[in-house]
Short mmCIF file of C-alpha atoms in Angstrom, two decimals:
data_model
loop_
_atom_site.label_atom_id
_atom_site.label_comp_id
_atom_site.label_asym_id
_atom_site.label_seq_id
_atom_site.Cartn_x
_atom_site.Cartn_y
_atom_site.Cartn_z
CA MET A 210 -22.68 1.41 -18.70
CA GLU A 211 -19.94 -1.11 -19.00
CA HIS A 212 -19.82 -4.28 -16.81
CA ILE A 213 -17.32 -6.86 -15.57
CA THR A 214 -18.14 -10.46 -14.78
CA LEU A 215 -17.54 -11.56 -11.24
CA ASN A 216 -16.24 -15.08 -10.43
CA ASN A 217 -19.83 -16.24 -9.75
CA GLY A 218 -20.78 -15.32 -13.39
CA ALA A 219 -22.77 -12.20 -12.35
CA PRO A 220 -22.34 -8.91 -14.22
CA MET A 221 -21.31 -5.94 -12.06
CA PRO A 222 -21.46 -2.32 -13.30
CA MET A 223 -18.08 -0.59 -13.65
CA VAL A 224 -19.40 2.57 -12.00
CA GLY A 225 -21.55 2.67 -8.91
CA LEU A 226 -22.71 5.20 -6.30
CA GLY A 227 -20.80 5.26 -3.06
CA THR A 228 -23.35 6.17 -0.34
CA TRP A 229 -21.09 6.95 2.58
CA GLN A 230 -22.34 10.11 4.35
CA LEU A 231 -25.71 10.01 2.56
CA ARG A 232 -28.39 10.26 5.31
CA GLY A 233 -32.06 10.94 5.75
CA GLN A 234 -34.41 12.38 3.15
CA ALA A 235 -31.61 14.30 1.34
CA GLY A 236 -29.61 11.09 1.08
CA GLU A 237 -32.56 9.16 -0.21
CA ARG A 238 -33.25 11.89 -2.79
CA ALA A 239 -29.65 11.67 -4.00
CA ILE A 240 -29.90 7.89 -4.41
CA LEU A 241 -33.19 8.28 -6.31
CA ASP A 242 -31.54 10.90 -8.54
CA ALA A 243 -28.64 8.45 -9.26
CA LEU A 244 -31.05 5.66 -10.08
CA GLU A 245 -32.99 7.99 -12.38
CA LEU A 246 -29.76 8.98 -14.16
CA GLY A 247 -28.81 5.38 -14.83
CA TYR A 248 -26.73 4.21 -11.80
CA ARG A 249 -27.42 0.54 -11.21
CA LEU A 250 -24.87 -0.20 -8.44
CA LEU A 251 -25.40 1.13 -4.91
CA ASP A 252 -22.63 0.64 -2.36
CA THR A 253 -23.62 0.81 1.28
CA ALA A 254 -22.46 -0.73 4.57
CA ARG A 255 -23.73 -1.41 8.02
CA MET A 256 -21.13 1.07 9.24
CA TYR A 257 -22.74 3.81 7.09
CA GLU A 258 -26.07 3.46 9.00
CA ASN A 259 -27.99 4.12 5.72
CA GLU A 260 -29.04 0.69 4.48
CA ASP A 261 -32.63 1.78 5.13
CA ILE A 262 -32.58 4.73 2.73
CA VAL A 263 -30.82 2.60 0.04
CA GLY A 264 -33.58 0.04 0.29
CA SER A 265 -36.31 2.65 0.40
CA ALA A 266 -34.92 4.42 -2.69
CA VAL A 267 -34.70 1.24 -4.68
CA LYS A 268 -38.38 0.44 -3.81
CA LYS A 269 -39.49 4.00 -4.73
CA SER A 270 -37.56 4.01 -7.93
CA GLY A 271 -39.90 1.40 -9.45
CA LEU A 272 -37.02 -0.43 -10.97
CA PRO A 273 -37.12 -4.19 -10.86
CA ARG A 274 -34.88 -5.47 -8.05
CA ARG A 275 -32.85 -7.58 -10.44
CA GLU A 276 -31.74 -4.36 -12.28
CA VAL A 277 -30.07 -2.83 -9.19
CA PHE A 278 -26.84 -4.29 -7.84
CA ILE A 279 -26.62 -3.73 -4.06
CA THR A 280 -23.37 -4.06 -2.14
CA THR A 281 -23.24 -3.94 1.71
CA LYS A 282 -20.56 -4.76 4.24
CA LEU A 283 -20.19 -6.27 7.74
CA PHE A 284 -18.01 -4.51 10.29
CA THR A 285 -16.82 -4.80 13.93
CA PRO A 286 -20.21 -5.58 15.62
CA SER A 287 -20.58 -8.54 13.23
CA ALA A 288 -17.23 -10.12 14.35
CA GLY A 289 -17.85 -13.83 14.67
CA TYR A 290 -19.94 -16.45 13.02
CA GLN A 291 -23.27 -16.09 14.85
CA LYS A 292 -23.07 -12.25 14.90
CA ALA A 293 -22.42 -12.22 11.19
CA LYS A 294 -25.48 -14.41 10.52
CA GLU A 295 -27.65 -12.18 12.59
CA ASP A 296 -26.42 -9.04 10.85
CA ILE A 297 -26.83 -10.42 7.42
CA ALA A 298 -30.50 -10.85 8.35
CA ARG A 299 -30.61 -7.30 9.69
CA SER A 300 -29.14 -5.94 6.43
CA LEU A 301 -31.72 -7.84 4.38
CA GLU A 302 -34.47 -6.36 6.48
CA ALA A 303 -33.06 -2.77 6.36
CA LEU A 304 -32.54 -3.04 2.55
CA GLN A 305 -36.04 -4.43 2.10
CA THR A 306 -34.77 -7.19 -0.12
CA ASP A 307 -34.61 -10.99 -0.05
CA TYR A 308 -31.02 -11.06 -1.40
CA ILE A 309 -27.77 -9.05 -1.42
CA ASP A 310 -25.79 -8.92 -4.61
CA LEU A 311 -22.42 -8.52 -2.96
CA LEU A 312 -21.56 -8.78 0.70
CA LEU A 313 -18.10 -7.73 1.96
CA ILE A 314 -16.10 -7.85 5.20
CA HIS A 315 -15.33 -4.13 5.74
CA GLU A 316 -11.82 -4.55 7.10
CA PRO A 317 -9.35 -7.44 7.87
CA TYR A 318 -10.63 -8.25 11.31
CA GLU A 319 -9.26 -11.09 13.33
CA ALA A 320 -12.64 -12.79 13.21
CA ALA A 321 -12.86 -12.42 9.45
CA PRO A 322 -12.70 -16.17 8.70
CA GLU A 323 -15.68 -16.86 11.00
CA MET A 324 -17.63 -13.96 9.53
CA TYR A 325 -16.79 -15.23 6.04
CA LEU A 326 -18.12 -18.74 6.85
CA ALA A 327 -21.48 -17.21 7.73
CA MET A 328 -21.31 -15.24 4.43
CA GLU A 329 -20.51 -18.37 2.44
CA GLU A 330 -23.50 -20.13 4.02
CA ALA A 331 -25.71 -17.17 3.15
CA CYS A 332 -24.50 -17.45 -0.35
CA ALA A 333 -25.34 -21.16 -0.51
CA ALA A 334 -28.81 -20.28 0.83
CA GLY A 335 -29.45 -17.70 -1.91
CA LEU A 336 -29.52 -14.78 0.60
CA VAL A 337 -26.28 -13.39 -0.95
CA ARG A 338 -25.16 -13.64 -4.51
CA ALA A 339 -21.41 -12.96 -4.10
CA VAL A 340 -19.02 -12.48 -1.15
CA GLY A 341 -15.82 -10.54 -0.89
CA LEU A 342 -13.50 -8.31 1.12
CA SER A 343 -12.71 -4.70 1.65
CA ASN A 344 -9.37 -3.09 2.71
CA PHE A 345 -7.36 -6.28 2.55
CA SER A 346 -3.77 -5.84 1.41
CA GLY A 347 -2.16 -8.30 -0.96
CA GLU A 348 -0.56 -10.17 1.95
CA GLU A 349 -3.73 -10.14 4.02
CA TYR A 350 -5.70 -11.36 1.01
CA LEU A 351 -3.26 -14.22 0.29
CA ARG A 352 -3.47 -15.32 3.99
CA PHE A 353 -7.27 -15.14 3.94
CA LEU A 354 -7.61 -17.32 0.84
CA LYS A 355 -6.35 -20.26 2.96
CA HIS A 356 -9.60 -20.02 5.01
CA CYS A 357 -11.95 -19.72 2.10
CA ARG A 358 -14.22 -22.19 0.32
CA VAL A 359 -15.51 -19.46 -1.92
CA THR A 360 -12.90 -17.18 -3.51
CA PRO A 361 -13.70 -13.52 -2.78
CA ALA A 362 -15.41 -11.88 -5.75
CA VAL A 363 -14.12 -8.40 -4.94
CA ASP A 364 -11.57 -6.58 -2.73
CA GLN A 365 -12.73 -2.98 -2.32
CA VAL A 366 -9.64 -0.72 -1.59
CA GLU A 367 -8.30 2.80 -1.80
CA SER A 368 -7.50 3.47 -5.44
CA HIS A 369 -7.06 6.74 -7.36
CA VAL A 370 -4.60 8.29 -9.68
CA TYR A 371 -2.07 9.02 -6.90
CA HIS A 372 -2.19 5.34 -5.65
CA PRO A 373 -4.02 3.20 -8.18
CA GLN A 374 -2.57 -0.13 -6.80
CA LEU A 375 -2.22 -1.72 -10.16
CA ALA A 376 0.10 -4.41 -8.65
CA LEU A 377 -2.57 -5.41 -6.21
CA LYS A 378 -5.13 -5.54 -8.97
CA LYS A 379 -2.95 -7.94 -10.93
CA LEU A 380 -2.39 -10.19 -7.87
CA LEU A 381 -6.18 -10.28 -7.13
CA GLU A 382 -7.14 -11.06 -10.71
CA GLU A 383 -4.62 -13.91 -10.88
CA LYS A 384 -6.68 -15.52 -8.05
CA GLY A 385 -10.10 -14.67 -9.48
CA THR A 386 -10.94 -11.52 -7.49
CA ARG A 387 -11.76 -8.14 -8.98
CA MET A 388 -10.63 -4.83 -7.48
CA GLN A 389 -12.97 -2.02 -6.69
CA ALA A 390 -11.92 1.53 -5.75
CA TRP A 391 -13.03 3.69 -2.91
CA ALA A 392 -11.76 7.23 -2.67
CA SER A 393 -11.54 7.62 -6.44
CA PHE A 394 -11.34 11.34 -5.84
CA THR A 395 -9.06 11.01 -2.69
CA GLU A 396 -11.78 12.23 -0.33
CA GLY A 397 -10.19 15.65 -0.32
CA ARG A 398 -6.63 14.44 0.48
CA ARG A 399 -5.53 15.92 -2.87
CA ASN A 400 -7.23 18.60 -5.03
CA ILE A 401 -7.70 16.09 -7.86
CA PHE A 402 -10.21 18.31 -9.60
CA ALA A 403 -7.50 20.93 -10.20
CA GLU A 404 -4.76 18.35 -11.13
CA PRO A 405 -3.14 19.88 -14.31
CA VAL A 406 -2.44 16.50 -15.95
CA LEU A 407 -6.05 15.44 -15.58
CA ALA A 408 -7.52 18.82 -16.56
CA GLU A 409 -5.35 18.99 -19.68
CA ALA A 410 -6.26 15.47 -20.79
CA GLY A 411 -9.90 16.19 -20.01
CA ARG A 412 -9.93 19.34 -22.21
CA ARG A 413 -8.82 17.34 -25.16
CA HIS A 414 -11.90 15.14 -24.83
CA GLY A 415 -14.35 17.72 -23.69
CA LYS A 416 -14.30 16.21 -20.20
CA THR A 417 -13.50 17.33 -16.67
CA ALA A 418 -10.50 16.35 -14.51
CA ALA A 419 -12.91 14.18 -12.40
CA GLN A 420 -14.19 12.36 -15.47
CA THR A 421 -10.57 11.79 -16.61
CA ALA A 422 -9.58 10.45 -13.22
CA LEU A 423 -12.39 7.96 -13.31
CA ARG A 424 -11.76 7.00 -16.88
CA TYR A 425 -8.16 6.12 -16.12
CA LEU A 426 -9.20 3.71 -13.41
CA VAL A 427 -11.94 2.16 -15.57
CA GLU A 428 -9.54 1.70 -18.49
CA ASN A 429 -7.28 -0.18 -16.07
CA GLY A 430 -10.19 -2.55 -15.27
CA ILE A 431 -10.89 -0.99 -11.82
CA LEU A 432 -14.46 -0.65 -10.66
CA VAL A 433 -15.19 2.84 -9.18
CA LEU A 434 -17.62 4.23 -6.56
CA PRO A 435 -17.64 8.04 -6.82
CA LYS A 436 -19.69 9.75 -4.17
CA SER A 437 -21.93 12.78 -4.64
CA ALA A 438 -25.25 14.13 -3.53
CA HIS A 439 -25.48 16.67 -6.39
CA ARG A 440 -27.45 15.66 -9.49
CA GLU A 441 -25.19 17.32 -12.02
CA ARG A 442 -22.06 15.83 -10.46
CA LEU A 443 -23.83 12.46 -10.43
CA ARG A 444 -24.54 12.78 -14.12
CA GLU A 445 -20.95 13.83 -14.82
CA ASN A 446 -19.44 10.93 -12.94
CA LEU A 447 -21.49 8.48 -15.03
CA ASP A 448 -20.64 10.03 -18.35
CA ILE A 449 -17.20 8.45 -18.88
CA PHE A 450 -17.90 5.81 -21.42
CA ASP A 451 -17.82 7.88 -24.73
CA PHE A 452 -14.06 8.58 -24.83
CA SER A 453 -10.70 6.82 -24.44
CA LEU A 454 -7.38 8.22 -23.10
CA THR A 455 -4.44 8.12 -25.49
CA ASP A 456 -1.27 6.23 -24.76
CA GLU A 457 0.52 9.47 -23.97
CA GLU A 458 -2.28 10.62 -21.61
CA ARG A 459 -2.21 7.35 -19.81
CA ARG A 460 1.54 7.60 -19.28
CA ALA A 461 1.22 11.19 -17.95
CA ILE A 462 -1.50 10.05 -15.49
CA ALA A 463 0.50 6.98 -14.52
CA ALA A 464 3.41 9.34 -13.53
CA LEU A 465 1.14 10.73 -10.79
CA ASP A 466 1.37 7.49 -8.83
CA GLU A 467 3.02 8.24 -5.47
CA GLY A 468 3.09 4.55 -4.48
CA ARG A 469 1.67 5.13 -1.03
CA SER A 470 -1.71 5.41 0.71
CA LEU A 471 -3.22 8.79 1.49
CA PHE A 472 -5.16 7.29 4.33
CA GLY A 473 -2.50 5.20 6.12
CA TRP A 474 -3.71 1.89 4.76
CA PHE A 475 -1.28 0.22 2.36
#
């Protein structure tokens, strides 16, 4: 596993497990499989309604808490300072932990500054290690910075080979924020696994199109959160650190960039 360093000095794994849609015993089993295979970053959210199985899986794994990086997010019901404080406590309880490694605001809500104040206070109290954002565009991010005491550590946004958002990444990093990708495989909006450019590059390295897609983002310094409930796919998504793309391959993949969201974001 490779890591980047957040603006609070903490290391964060480049590849984590996205847990959206993981539920119940089957979901917990998938998370346990991921931890056994070597995943050390788990990304959940109050919106996902699965913080409980994430916390349970970490406990059952037997891994020291300090070895697992847990991200969760506050959403609409947490809008406002007091509601955010209360839901941070609820997340800690559901995750069965006394601290959250990274806490994000799920979307650019009108009440985001008040929510973020509660998050900053939780950070100062040691309940949260790092705070950040999700789905904030460049303009929204720059406006939000005016309300912050603590610069967001991460902005988690749509990013994949058809819309990598490298300009946004550059802007964020200039201000001290790292970009993390959701929808690295486009959530089915494109058949990325059959993309000829990715498949051809992958064959040269003994890798799949999926691994090539993830490698392209990682080589551009973008953290990724591929989702899967299948053990072999989990293993495959983690196995991307033993090869590098050539300049020619990177140029060919860069040409896939359509410059627009597949989800109506930005």
